[in-house]
GROMACS .gro file of C-alpha atoms in nm:
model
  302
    1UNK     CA    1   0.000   0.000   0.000
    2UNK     CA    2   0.219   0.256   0.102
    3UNK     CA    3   0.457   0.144  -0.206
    4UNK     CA    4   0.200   0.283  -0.415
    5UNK     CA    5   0.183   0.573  -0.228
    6UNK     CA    6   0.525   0.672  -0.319
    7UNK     CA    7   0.509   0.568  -0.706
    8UNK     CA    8   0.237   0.792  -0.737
    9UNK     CA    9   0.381   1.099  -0.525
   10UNK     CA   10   0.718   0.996  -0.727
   11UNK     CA   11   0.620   1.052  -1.058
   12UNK     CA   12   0.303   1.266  -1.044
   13UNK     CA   13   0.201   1.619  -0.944
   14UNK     CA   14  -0.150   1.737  -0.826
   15UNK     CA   15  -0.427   1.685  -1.061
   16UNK     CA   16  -0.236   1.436  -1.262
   17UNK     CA   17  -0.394   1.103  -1.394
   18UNK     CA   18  -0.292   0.724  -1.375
   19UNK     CA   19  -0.488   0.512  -1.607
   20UNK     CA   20  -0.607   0.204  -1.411
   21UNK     CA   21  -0.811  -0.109  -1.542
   22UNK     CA   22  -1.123  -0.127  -1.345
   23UNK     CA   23  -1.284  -0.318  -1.143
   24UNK     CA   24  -0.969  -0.263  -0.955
   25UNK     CA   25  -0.873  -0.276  -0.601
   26UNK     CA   26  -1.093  -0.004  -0.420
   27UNK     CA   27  -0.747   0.142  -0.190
   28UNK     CA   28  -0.578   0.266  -0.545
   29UNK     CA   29  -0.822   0.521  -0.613
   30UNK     CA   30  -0.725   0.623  -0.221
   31UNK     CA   31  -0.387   0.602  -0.317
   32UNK     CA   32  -0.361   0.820  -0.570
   33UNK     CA   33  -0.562   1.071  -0.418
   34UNK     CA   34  -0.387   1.061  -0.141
   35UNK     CA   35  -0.073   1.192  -0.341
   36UNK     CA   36  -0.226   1.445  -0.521
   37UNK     CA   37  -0.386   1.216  -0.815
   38UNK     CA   38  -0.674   1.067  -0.925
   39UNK     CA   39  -0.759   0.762  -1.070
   40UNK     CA   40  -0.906   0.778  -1.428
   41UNK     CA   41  -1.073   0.394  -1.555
   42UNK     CA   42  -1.012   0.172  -1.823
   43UNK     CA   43  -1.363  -0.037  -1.855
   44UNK     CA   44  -1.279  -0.399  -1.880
   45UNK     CA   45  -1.606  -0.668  -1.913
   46UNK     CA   46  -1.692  -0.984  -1.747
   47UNK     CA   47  -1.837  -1.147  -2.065
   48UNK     CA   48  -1.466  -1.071  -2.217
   49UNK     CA   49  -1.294  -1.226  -1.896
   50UNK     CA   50  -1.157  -0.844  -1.764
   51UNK     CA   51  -0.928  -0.815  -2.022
   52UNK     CA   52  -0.742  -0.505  -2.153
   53UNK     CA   53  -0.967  -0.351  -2.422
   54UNK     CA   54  -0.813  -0.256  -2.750
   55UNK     CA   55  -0.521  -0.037  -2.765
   56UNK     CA   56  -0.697   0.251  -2.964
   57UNK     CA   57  -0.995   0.263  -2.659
   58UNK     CA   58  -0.692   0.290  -2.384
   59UNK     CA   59  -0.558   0.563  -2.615
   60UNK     CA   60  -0.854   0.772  -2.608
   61UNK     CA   61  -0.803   0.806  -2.254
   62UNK     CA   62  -0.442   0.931  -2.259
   63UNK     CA   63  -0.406   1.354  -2.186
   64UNK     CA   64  -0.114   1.563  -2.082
   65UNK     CA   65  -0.240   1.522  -1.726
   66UNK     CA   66  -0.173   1.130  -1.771
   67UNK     CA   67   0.162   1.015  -1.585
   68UNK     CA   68   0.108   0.580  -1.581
   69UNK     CA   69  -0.103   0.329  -1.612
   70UNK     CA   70  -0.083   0.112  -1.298
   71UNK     CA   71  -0.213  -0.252  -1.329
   72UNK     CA   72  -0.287  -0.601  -1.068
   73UNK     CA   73  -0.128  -0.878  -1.263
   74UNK     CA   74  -0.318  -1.107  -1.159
   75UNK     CA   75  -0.586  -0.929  -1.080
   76UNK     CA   76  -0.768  -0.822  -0.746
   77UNK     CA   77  -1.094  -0.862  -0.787
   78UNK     CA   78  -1.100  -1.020  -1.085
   79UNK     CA   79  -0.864  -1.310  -1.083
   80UNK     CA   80  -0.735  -1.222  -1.437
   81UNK     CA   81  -0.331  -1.260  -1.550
   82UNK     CA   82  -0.286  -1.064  -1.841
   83UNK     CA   83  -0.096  -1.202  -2.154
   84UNK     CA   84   0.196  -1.087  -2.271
   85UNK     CA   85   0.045  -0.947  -2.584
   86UNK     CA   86  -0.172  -0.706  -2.333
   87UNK     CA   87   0.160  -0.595  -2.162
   88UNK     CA   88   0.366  -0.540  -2.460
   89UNK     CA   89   0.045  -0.342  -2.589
   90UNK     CA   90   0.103  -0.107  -2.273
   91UNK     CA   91   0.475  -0.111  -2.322
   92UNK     CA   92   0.380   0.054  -2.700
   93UNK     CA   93   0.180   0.308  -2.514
   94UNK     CA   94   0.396   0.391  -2.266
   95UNK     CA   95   0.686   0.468  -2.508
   96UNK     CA   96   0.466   0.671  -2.758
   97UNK     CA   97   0.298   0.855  -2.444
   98UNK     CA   98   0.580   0.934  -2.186
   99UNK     CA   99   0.430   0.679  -1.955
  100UNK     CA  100   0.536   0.477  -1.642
  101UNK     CA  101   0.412   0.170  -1.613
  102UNK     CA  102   0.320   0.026  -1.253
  103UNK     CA  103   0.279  -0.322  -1.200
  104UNK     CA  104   0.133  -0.435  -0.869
  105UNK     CA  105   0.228  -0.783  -0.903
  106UNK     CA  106   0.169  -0.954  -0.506
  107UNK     CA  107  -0.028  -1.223  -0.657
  108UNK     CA  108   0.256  -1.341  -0.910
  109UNK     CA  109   0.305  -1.668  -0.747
  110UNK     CA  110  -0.055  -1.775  -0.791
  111UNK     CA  111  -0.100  -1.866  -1.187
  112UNK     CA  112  -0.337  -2.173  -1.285
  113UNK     CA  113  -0.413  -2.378  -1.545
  114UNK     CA  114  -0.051  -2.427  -1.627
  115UNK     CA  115  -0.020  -2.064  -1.796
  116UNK     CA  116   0.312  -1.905  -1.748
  117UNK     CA  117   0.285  -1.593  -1.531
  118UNK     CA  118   0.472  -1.279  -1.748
  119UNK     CA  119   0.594  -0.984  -1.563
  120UNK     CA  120   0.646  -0.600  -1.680
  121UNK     CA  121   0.966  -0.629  -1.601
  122UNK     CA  122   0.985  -0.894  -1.891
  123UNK     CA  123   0.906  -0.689  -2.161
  124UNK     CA  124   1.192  -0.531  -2.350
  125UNK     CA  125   1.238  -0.196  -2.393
  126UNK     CA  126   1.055  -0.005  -2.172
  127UNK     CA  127   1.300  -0.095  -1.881
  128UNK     CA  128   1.323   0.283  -1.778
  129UNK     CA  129   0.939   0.304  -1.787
  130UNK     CA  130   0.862  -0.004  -1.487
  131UNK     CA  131   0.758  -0.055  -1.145
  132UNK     CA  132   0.705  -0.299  -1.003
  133UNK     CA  133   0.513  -0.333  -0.656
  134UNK     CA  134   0.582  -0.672  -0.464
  135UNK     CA  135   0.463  -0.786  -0.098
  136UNK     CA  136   0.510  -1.098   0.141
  137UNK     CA  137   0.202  -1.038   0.248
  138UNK     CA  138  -0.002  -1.266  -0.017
  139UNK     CA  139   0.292  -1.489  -0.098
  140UNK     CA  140   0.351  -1.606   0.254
  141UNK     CA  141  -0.008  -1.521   0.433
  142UNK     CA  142   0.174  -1.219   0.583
  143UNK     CA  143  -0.011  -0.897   0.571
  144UNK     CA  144   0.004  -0.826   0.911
  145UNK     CA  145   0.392  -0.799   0.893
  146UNK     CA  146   0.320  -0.518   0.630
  147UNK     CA  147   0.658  -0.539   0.398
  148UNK     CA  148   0.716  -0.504   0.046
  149UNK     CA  149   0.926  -0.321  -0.182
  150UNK     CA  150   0.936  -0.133  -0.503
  151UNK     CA  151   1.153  -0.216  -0.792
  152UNK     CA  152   1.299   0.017  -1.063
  153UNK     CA  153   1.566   0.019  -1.345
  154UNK     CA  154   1.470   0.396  -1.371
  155UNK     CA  155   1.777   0.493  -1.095
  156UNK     CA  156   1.605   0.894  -1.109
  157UNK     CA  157   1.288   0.735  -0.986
  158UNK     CA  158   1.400   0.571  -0.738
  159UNK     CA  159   1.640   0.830  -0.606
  160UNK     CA  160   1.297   1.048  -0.545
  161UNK     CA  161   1.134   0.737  -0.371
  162UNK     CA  162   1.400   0.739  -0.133
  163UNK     CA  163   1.340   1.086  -0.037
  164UNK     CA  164   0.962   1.028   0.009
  165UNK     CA  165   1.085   0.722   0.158
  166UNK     CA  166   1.268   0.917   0.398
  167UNK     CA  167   0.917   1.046   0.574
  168UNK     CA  168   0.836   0.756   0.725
  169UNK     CA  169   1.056   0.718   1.047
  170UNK     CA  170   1.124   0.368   1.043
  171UNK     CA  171   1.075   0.006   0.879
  172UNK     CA  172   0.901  -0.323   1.078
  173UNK     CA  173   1.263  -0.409   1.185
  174UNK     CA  174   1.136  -0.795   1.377
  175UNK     CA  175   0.876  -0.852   1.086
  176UNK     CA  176   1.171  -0.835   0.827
  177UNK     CA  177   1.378  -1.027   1.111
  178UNK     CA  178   1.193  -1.273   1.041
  179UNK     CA  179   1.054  -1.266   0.641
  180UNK     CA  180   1.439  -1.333   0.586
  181UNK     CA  181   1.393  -1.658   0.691
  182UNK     CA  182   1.098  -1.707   0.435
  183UNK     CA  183   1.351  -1.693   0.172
  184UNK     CA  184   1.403  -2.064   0.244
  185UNK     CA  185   1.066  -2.151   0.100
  186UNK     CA  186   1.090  -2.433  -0.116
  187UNK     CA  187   0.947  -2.449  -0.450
  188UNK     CA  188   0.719  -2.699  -0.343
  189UNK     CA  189   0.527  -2.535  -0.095
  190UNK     CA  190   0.427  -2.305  -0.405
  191UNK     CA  191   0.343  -2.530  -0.606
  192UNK     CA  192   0.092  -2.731  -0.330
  193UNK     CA  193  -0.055  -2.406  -0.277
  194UNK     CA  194  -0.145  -2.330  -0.609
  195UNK     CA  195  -0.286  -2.681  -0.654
  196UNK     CA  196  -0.498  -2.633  -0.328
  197UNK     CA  197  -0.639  -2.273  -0.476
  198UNK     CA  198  -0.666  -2.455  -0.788
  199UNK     CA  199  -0.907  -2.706  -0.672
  200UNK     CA  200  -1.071  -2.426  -0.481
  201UNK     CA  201  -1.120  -2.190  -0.788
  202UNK     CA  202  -1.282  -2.482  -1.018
  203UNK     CA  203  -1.525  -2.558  -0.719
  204UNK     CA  204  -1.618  -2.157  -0.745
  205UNK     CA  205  -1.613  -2.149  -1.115
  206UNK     CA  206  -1.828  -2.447  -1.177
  207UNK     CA  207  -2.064  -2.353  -0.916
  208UNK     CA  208  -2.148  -1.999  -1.098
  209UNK     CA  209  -2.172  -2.174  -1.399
  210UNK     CA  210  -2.428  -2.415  -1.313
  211UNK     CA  211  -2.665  -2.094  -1.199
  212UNK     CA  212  -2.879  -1.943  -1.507
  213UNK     CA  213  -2.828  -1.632  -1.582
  214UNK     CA  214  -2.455  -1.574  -1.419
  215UNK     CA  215  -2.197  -1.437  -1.639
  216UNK     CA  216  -1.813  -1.552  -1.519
  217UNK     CA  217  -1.521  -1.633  -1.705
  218UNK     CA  218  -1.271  -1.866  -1.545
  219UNK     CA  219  -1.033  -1.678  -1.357
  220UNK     CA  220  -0.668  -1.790  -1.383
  221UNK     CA  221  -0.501  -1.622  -1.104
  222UNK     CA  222  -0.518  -1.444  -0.765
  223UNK     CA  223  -0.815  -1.600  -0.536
  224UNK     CA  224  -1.057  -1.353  -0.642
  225UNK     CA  225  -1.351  -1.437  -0.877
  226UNK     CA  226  -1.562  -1.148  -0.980
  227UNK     CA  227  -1.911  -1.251  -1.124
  228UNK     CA  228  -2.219  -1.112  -1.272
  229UNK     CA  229  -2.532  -1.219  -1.114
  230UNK     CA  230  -2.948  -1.241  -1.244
  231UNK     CA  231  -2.995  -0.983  -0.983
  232UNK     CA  232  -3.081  -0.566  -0.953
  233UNK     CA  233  -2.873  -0.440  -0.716
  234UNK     CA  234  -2.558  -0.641  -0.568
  235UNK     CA  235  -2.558  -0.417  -0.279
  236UNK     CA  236  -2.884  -0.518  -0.153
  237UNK     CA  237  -2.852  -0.881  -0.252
  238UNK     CA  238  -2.537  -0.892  -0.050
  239UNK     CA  239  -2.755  -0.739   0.295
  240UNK     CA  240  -3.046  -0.924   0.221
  241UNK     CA  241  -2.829  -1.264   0.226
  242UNK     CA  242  -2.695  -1.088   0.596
  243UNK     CA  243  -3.039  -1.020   0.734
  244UNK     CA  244  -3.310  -1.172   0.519
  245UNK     CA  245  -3.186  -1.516   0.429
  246UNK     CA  246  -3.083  -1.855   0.599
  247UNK     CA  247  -3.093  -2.207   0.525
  248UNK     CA  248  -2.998  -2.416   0.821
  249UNK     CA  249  -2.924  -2.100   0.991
  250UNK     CA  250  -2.621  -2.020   0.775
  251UNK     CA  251  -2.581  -1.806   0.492
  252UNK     CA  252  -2.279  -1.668   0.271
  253UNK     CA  253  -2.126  -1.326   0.274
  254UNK     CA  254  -1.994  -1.190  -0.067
  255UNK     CA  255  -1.873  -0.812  -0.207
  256UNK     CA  256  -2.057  -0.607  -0.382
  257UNK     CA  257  -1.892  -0.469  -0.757
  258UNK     CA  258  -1.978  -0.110  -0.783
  259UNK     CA  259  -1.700  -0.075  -0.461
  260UNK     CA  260  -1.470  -0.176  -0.726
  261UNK     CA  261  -1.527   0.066  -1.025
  262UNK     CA  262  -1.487   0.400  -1.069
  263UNK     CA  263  -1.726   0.454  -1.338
  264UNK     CA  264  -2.101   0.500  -1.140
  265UNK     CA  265  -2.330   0.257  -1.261
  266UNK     CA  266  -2.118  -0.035  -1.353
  267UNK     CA  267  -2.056  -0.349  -1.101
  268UNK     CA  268  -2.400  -0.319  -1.001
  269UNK     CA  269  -2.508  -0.638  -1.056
  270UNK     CA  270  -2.146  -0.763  -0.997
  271UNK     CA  271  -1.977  -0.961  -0.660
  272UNK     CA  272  -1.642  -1.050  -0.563
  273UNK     CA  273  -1.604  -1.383  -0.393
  274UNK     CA  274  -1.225  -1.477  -0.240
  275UNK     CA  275  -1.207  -1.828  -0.248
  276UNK     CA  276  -1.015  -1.881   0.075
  277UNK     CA  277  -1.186  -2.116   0.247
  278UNK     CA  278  -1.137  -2.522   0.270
  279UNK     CA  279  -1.295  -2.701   0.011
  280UNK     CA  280  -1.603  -2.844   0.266
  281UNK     CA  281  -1.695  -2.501   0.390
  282UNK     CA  282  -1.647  -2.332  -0.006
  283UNK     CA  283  -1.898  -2.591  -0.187
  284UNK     CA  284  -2.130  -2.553   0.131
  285UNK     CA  285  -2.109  -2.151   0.107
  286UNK     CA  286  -2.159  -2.186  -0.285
  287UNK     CA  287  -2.450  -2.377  -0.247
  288UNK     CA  288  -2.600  -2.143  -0.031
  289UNK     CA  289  -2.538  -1.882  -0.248
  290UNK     CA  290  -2.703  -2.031  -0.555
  291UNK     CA  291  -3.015  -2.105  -0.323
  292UNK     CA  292  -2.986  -1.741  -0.155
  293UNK     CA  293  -3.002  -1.626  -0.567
  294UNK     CA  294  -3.319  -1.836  -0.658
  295UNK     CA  295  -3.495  -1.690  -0.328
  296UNK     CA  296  -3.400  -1.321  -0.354
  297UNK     CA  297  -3.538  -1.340  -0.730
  298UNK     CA  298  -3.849  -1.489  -0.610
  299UNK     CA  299  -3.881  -1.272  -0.318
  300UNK     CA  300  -3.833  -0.903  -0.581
  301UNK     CA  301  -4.014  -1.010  -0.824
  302UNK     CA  302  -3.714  -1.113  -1.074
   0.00000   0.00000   0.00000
């Protein structure tokens, strides 16, 4: 979080623009305000699986107040790992535009379906242009500890960072004590928990599938799934399943969409679901979300 902060104080001044894909995580519009900016939305679909429109519609968006376009790869909320075609697309912008680039790429480690996980720091050419954001804190189940870094071949950028950098007293000095030791992970562990979230996204994804009416394409990385729903208003649905439905005396709790867009209007119809639980309690809470669906559009009228 507070990486952000400083890649957007580092390269911006107030009233400037970074171009983000939305939905996107709801803290980067806070972010950039907080230094000075403010977030302006590239539209991406559910039907088309969130990804990057066509580079002539990202264009469009580009003014003199624009300063970078700052991506999730994979996404958070919507699961999605962009190709490399869609990053070397940016890349093209970036150079023709005067652009940073700012990947916020946490989620890195988690890549399904066998898909090989590209980073902006692999395309060639815009070296200068890059920045990377990276955290322990999904990697290792270790936000509390609250480290990460950012990472830049542009050494001018970074020699600003340092002086924002310089505001804020003093680091988690026993939390990164103790990360160093996480360095040790084996390559195994990674690859048991991507199986396990693996397992746990097809149980999601199959689960909206078999629900008329839901639109969802598969995610492929993250443990986010964000899905459009036969309902009128995901904001309601998701306090009516709180205080108007229960089966067995359970029920399942799920994020509304519009939090995640910028544009007003869109997500409304939209959730976010993080599949983080065990398998048992995730087909349970799916179930009870397909029944809490079929009674909320009897009980409106749907």
């Amino acid at each position: 979080s507070e990486a952000l902060i400083l890649a957007y104080s580092a390269i911006g001044d107030y009233d400037d623009e970074v171009l983000v894909p939305e939905p996107f995580y709801a803290n980067y519009n806070g972010f950039a305000v907080q230094a000075g900016m403010h977030v302006k939305p590239i539209t991406t679909k559910a039907e088309e699986g969130f990804h990057l429109p066509k580079k002539e519609e990202i264009e469009k968006l580009i003014t003199p107040k624009t300063r970078a376009i700052a991506i999730s790869n994979p996404g958070n909320p919507t699961g999605t790992v962009y190709s490399r075609e869609e990053l070397e697309m940016l890349g093209e912008l970036a150079k023709k535009h005067d652009l940073f680039l700012i990947g916020d790429e946490v989620y890195r480690e988690f890549v399904y379906d066998g898909l090989k996980y590209t980073s902006l720091m692999h395309i060639k050419g815009i070296e200068d242009r890059v920045i990377v954001i990276d955290s322990i804190s999904k990697r290792y189940s270790a936000c509390g500890a609250r480290i990460g870094c950012i990472c830049s071949k542009n050494k001018d950028l970074m020699k600003a960072l340092m002086k924002f950098a310089q505001a804020r007293l003093c680091v988690p000095t026993l939390e990164m004590i103790g990360a160093t030791y996480l360095a040790n992970t084996t390559k195994e562990y990674f690859t048991e928990v991507n199986q396990e979230y693996q397992k746990r996204r097809d149980i999601v994804y199959n689960a909206l599938k078999a629900i008329p009416g839901v639109v969802c394409e598969k995610p492929t990385g993250a443990f986010y799934v964000m899905a459009k729903l036969p309902i009128d208003d995901a904001d309601e649905f998701a306090k009516w399943m709180l205080t108007d439905f229960s089966l067995d005396k359970e029920t399942t709790m799920v994020a509304p969409g519009a939090g995640f867009y910028a544009t007003p209007g869109l997500g409304k119809n939209e959730i976010r679901i993080a599949y983080v639980l065990n398998e048992k309690d995730l087909s349970r809470a799916m179930y009870l979300l397909a029944e809490g669906i079929r009674a909320y559009r009897q009980a409106k009228g749907l």
